PDB file of N, CA and C in Angstrom:
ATOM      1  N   UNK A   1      32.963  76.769  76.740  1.00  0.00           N
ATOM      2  CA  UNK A   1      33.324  77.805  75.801  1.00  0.00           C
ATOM      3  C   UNK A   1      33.682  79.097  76.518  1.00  0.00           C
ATOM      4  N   UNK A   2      32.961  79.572  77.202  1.00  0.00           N
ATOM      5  CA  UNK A   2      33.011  80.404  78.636  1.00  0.00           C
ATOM      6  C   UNK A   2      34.556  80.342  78.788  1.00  0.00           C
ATOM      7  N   UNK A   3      35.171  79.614  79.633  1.00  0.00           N
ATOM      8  CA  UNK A   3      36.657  79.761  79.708  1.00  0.00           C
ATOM      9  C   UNK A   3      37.670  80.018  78.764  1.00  0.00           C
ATOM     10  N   UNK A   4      37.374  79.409  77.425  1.00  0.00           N
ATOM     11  CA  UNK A   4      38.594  79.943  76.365  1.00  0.00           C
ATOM     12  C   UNK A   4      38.363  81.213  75.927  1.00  0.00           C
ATOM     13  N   UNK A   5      36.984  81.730  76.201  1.00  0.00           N
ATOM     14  CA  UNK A   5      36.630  83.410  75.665  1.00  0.00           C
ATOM     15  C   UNK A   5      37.547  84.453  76.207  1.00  0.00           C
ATOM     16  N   UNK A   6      37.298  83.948  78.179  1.00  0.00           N
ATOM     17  CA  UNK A   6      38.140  84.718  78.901  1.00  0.00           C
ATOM     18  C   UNK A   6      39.401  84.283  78.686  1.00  0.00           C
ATOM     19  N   UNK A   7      40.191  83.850  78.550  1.00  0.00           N
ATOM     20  CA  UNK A   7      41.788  83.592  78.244  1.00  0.00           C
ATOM     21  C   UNK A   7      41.547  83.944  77.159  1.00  0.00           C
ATOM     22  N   UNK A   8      40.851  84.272  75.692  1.00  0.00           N
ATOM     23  CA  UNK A   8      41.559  85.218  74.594  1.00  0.00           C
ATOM     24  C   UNK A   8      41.214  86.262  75.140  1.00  0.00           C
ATOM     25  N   UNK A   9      40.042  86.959  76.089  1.00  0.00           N
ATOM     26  CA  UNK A   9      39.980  88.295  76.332  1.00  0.00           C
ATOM     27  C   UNK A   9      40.935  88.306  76.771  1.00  0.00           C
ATOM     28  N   UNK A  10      41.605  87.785  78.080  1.00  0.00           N
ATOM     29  CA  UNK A  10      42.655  88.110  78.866  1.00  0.00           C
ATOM     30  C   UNK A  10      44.414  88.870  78.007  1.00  0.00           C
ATOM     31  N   UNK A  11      44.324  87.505  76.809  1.00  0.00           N
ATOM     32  CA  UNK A  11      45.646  87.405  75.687  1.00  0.00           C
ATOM     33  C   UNK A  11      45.675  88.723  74.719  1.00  0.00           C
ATOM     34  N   UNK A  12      44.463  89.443  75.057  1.00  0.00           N
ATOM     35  CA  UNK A  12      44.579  90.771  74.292  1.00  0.00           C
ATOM     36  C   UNK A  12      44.132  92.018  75.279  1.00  0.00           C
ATOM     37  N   UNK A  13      44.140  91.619  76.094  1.00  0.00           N
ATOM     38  CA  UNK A  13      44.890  92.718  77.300  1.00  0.00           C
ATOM     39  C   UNK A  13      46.113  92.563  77.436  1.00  0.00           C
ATOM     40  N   UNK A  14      46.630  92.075  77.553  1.00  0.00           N
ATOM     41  CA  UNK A  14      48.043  91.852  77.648  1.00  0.00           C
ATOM     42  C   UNK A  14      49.024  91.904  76.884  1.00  0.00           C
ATOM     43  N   UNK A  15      47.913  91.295  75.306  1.00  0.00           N
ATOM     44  CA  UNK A  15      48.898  92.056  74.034  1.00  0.00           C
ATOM     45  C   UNK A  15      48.895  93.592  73.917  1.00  0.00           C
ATOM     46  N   UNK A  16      47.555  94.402  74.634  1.00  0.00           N
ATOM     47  CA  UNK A  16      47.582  95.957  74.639  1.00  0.00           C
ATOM     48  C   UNK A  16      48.730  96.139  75.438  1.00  0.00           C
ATOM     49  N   UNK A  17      48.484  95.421  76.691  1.00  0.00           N
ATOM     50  CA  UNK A  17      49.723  96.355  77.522  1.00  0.00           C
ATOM     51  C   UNK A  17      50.728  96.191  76.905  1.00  0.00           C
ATOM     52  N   UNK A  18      51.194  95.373  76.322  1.00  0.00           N
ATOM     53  CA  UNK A  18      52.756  95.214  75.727  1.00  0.00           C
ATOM     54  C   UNK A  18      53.044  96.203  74.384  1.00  0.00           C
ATOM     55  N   UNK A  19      51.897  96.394  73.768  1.00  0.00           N
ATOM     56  CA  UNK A  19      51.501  97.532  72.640  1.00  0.00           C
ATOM     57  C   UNK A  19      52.121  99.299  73.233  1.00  0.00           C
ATOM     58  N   UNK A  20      51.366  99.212  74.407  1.00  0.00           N
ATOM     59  CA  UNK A  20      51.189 100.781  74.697  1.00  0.00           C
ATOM     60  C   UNK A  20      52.454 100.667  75.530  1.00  0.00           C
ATOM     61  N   UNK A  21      53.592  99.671  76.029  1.00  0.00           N
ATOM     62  CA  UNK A  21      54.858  99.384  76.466  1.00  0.00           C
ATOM     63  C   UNK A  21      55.909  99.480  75.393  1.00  0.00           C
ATOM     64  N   UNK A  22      55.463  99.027  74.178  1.00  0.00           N
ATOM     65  CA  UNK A  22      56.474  99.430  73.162  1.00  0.00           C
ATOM     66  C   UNK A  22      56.149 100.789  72.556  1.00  0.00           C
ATOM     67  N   UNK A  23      55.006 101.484  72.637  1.00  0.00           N
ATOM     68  CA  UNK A  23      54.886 102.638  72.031  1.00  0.00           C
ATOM     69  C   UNK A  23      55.720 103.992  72.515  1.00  0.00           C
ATOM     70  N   UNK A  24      55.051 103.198  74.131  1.00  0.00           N
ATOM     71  CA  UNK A  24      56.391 104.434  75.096  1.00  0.00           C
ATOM     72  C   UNK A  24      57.750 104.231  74.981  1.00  0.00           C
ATOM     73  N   UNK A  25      58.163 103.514  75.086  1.00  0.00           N
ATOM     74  CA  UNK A  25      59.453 103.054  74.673  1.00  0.00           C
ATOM     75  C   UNK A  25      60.277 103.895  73.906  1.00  0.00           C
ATOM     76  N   UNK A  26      59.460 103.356  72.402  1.00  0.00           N
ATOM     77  CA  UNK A  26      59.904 104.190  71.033  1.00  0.00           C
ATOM     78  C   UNK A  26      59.386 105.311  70.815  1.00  0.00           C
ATOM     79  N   UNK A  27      58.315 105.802  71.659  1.00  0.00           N
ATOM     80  CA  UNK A  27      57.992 107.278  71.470  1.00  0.00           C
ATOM     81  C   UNK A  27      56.494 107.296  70.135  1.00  0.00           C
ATOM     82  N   UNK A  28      56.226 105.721  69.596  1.00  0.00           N
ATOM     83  CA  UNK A  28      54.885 105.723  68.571  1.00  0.00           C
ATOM     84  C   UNK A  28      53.757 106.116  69.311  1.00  0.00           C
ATOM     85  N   UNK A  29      52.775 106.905  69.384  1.00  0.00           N
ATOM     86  CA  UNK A  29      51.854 107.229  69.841  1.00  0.00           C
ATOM     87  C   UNK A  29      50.470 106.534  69.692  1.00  0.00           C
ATOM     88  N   UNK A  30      50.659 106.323  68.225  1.00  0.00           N
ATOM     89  CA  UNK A  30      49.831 105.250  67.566  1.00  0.00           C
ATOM     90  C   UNK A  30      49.539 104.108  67.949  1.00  0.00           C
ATOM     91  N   UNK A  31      50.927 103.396  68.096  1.00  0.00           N
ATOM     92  CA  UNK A  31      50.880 102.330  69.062  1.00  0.00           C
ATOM     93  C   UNK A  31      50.660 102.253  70.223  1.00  0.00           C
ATOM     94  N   UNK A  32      51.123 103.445  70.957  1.00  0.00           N
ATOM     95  CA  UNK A  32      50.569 103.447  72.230  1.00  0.00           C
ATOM     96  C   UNK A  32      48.729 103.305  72.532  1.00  0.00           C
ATOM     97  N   UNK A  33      48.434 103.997  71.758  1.00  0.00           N
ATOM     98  CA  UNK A  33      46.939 104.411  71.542  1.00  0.00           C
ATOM     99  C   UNK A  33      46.493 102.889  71.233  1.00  0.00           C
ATOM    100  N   UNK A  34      46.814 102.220  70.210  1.00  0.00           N
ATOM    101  CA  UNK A  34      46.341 100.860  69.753  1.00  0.00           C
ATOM    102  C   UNK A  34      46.129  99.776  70.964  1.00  0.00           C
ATOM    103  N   UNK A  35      47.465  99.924  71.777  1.00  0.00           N
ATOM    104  CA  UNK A  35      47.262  99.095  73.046  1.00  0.00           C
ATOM    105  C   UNK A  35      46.217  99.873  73.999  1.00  0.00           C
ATOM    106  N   UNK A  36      46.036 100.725  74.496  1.00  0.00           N
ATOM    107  CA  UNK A  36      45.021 101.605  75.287  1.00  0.00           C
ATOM    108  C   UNK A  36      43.864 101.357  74.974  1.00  0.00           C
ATOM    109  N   UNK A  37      43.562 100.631  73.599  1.00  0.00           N
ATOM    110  CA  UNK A  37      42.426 100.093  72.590  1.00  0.00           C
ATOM    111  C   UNK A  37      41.931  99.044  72.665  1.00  0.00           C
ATOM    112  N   UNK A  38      43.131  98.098  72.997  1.00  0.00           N
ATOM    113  CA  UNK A  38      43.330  96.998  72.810  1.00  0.00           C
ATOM    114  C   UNK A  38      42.843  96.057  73.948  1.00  0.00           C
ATOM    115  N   UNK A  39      43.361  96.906  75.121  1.00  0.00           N
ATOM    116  CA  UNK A  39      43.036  96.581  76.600  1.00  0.00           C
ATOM    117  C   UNK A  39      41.696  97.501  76.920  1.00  0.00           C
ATOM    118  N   UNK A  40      41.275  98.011  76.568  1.00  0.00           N
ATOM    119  CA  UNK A  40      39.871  98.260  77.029  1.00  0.00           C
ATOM    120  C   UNK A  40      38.976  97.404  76.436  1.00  0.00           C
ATOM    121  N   UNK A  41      39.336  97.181  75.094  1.00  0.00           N
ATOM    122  CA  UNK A  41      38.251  96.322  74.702  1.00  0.00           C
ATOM    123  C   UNK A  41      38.131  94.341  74.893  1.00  0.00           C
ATOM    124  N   UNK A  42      39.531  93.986  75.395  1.00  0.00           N
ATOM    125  CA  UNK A  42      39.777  93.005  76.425  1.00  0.00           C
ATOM    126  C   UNK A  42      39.063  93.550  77.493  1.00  0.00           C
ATOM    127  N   UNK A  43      38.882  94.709  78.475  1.00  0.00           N
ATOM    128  CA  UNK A  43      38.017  94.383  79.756  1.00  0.00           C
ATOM    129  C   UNK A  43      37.328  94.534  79.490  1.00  0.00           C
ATOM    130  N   UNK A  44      36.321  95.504  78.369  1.00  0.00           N
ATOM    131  CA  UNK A  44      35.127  94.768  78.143  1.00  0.00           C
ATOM    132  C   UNK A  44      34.453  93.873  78.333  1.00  0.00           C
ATOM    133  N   UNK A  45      35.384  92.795  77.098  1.00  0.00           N
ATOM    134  CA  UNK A  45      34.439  91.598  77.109  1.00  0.00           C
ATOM    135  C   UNK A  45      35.047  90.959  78.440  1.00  0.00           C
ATOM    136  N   UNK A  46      35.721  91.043  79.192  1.00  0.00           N
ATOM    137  CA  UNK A  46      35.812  90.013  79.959  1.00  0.00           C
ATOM    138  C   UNK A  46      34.560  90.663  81.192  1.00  0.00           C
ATOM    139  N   UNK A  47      34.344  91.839  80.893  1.00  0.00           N
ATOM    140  CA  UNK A  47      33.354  92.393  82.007  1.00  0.00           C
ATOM    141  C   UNK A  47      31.453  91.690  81.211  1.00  0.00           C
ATOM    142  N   UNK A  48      31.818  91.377  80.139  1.00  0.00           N
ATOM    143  CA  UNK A  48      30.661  90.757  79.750  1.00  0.00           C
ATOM    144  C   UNK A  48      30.291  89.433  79.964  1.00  0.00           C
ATOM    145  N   UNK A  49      32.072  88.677  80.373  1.00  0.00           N
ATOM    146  CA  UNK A  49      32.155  87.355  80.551  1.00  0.00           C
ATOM    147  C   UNK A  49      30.823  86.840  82.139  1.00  0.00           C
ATOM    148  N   UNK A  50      31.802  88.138  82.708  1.00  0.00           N
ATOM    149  CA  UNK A  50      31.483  88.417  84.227  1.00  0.00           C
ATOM    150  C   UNK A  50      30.137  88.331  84.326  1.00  0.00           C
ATOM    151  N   UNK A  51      29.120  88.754  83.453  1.00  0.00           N
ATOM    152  CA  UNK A  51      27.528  88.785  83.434  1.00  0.00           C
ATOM    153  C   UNK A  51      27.220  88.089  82.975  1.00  0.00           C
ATOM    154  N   UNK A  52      27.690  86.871  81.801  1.00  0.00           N
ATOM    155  CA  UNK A  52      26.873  85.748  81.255  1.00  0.00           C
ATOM    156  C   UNK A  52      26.970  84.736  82.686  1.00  0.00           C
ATOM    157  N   UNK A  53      28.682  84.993  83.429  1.00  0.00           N
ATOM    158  CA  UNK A  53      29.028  83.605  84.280  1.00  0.00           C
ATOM    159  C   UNK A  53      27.559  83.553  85.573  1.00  0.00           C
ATOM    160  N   UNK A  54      27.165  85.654  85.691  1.00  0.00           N
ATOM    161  CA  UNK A  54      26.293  86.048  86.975  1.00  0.00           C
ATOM    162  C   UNK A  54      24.846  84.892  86.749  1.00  0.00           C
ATOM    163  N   UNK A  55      24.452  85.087  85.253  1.00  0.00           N
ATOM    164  CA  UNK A  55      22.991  84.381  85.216  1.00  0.00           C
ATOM    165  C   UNK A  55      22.913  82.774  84.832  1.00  0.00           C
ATOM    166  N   UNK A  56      24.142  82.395  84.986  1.00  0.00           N
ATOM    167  CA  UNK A  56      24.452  81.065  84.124  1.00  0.00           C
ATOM    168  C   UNK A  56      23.691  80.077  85.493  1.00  0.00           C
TER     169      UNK A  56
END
């Protein structure tokens, strides 16, 4: 289960960066902000992944 967590954390970092890539783009701020959101809370959990994998 461990591995598909990190590949959706990963799939929404990457949907942020592409978020805060179209925001600059078009100048939405909102969106920019949403991806900046989006990808922190992808490294989060993948930084939480990182501590279940430490005691496993």
């Amino acid at each position: 289960m461990s591995g598909i967590d990190k590949m959706k954390n990963k799939a929404e970092e990457l949907s942020g960066k592409g978020k805060e890539s179209v925001g600059e783009t078009t100048g939405d701020r909102d969106l920019q902000a949403e991806g900046k959101a989006d990808q922190a809370s992808g490294n989060l959990k993948q930084a939480g992944e990182k501590v279940k994998d430490v005691f496993k």
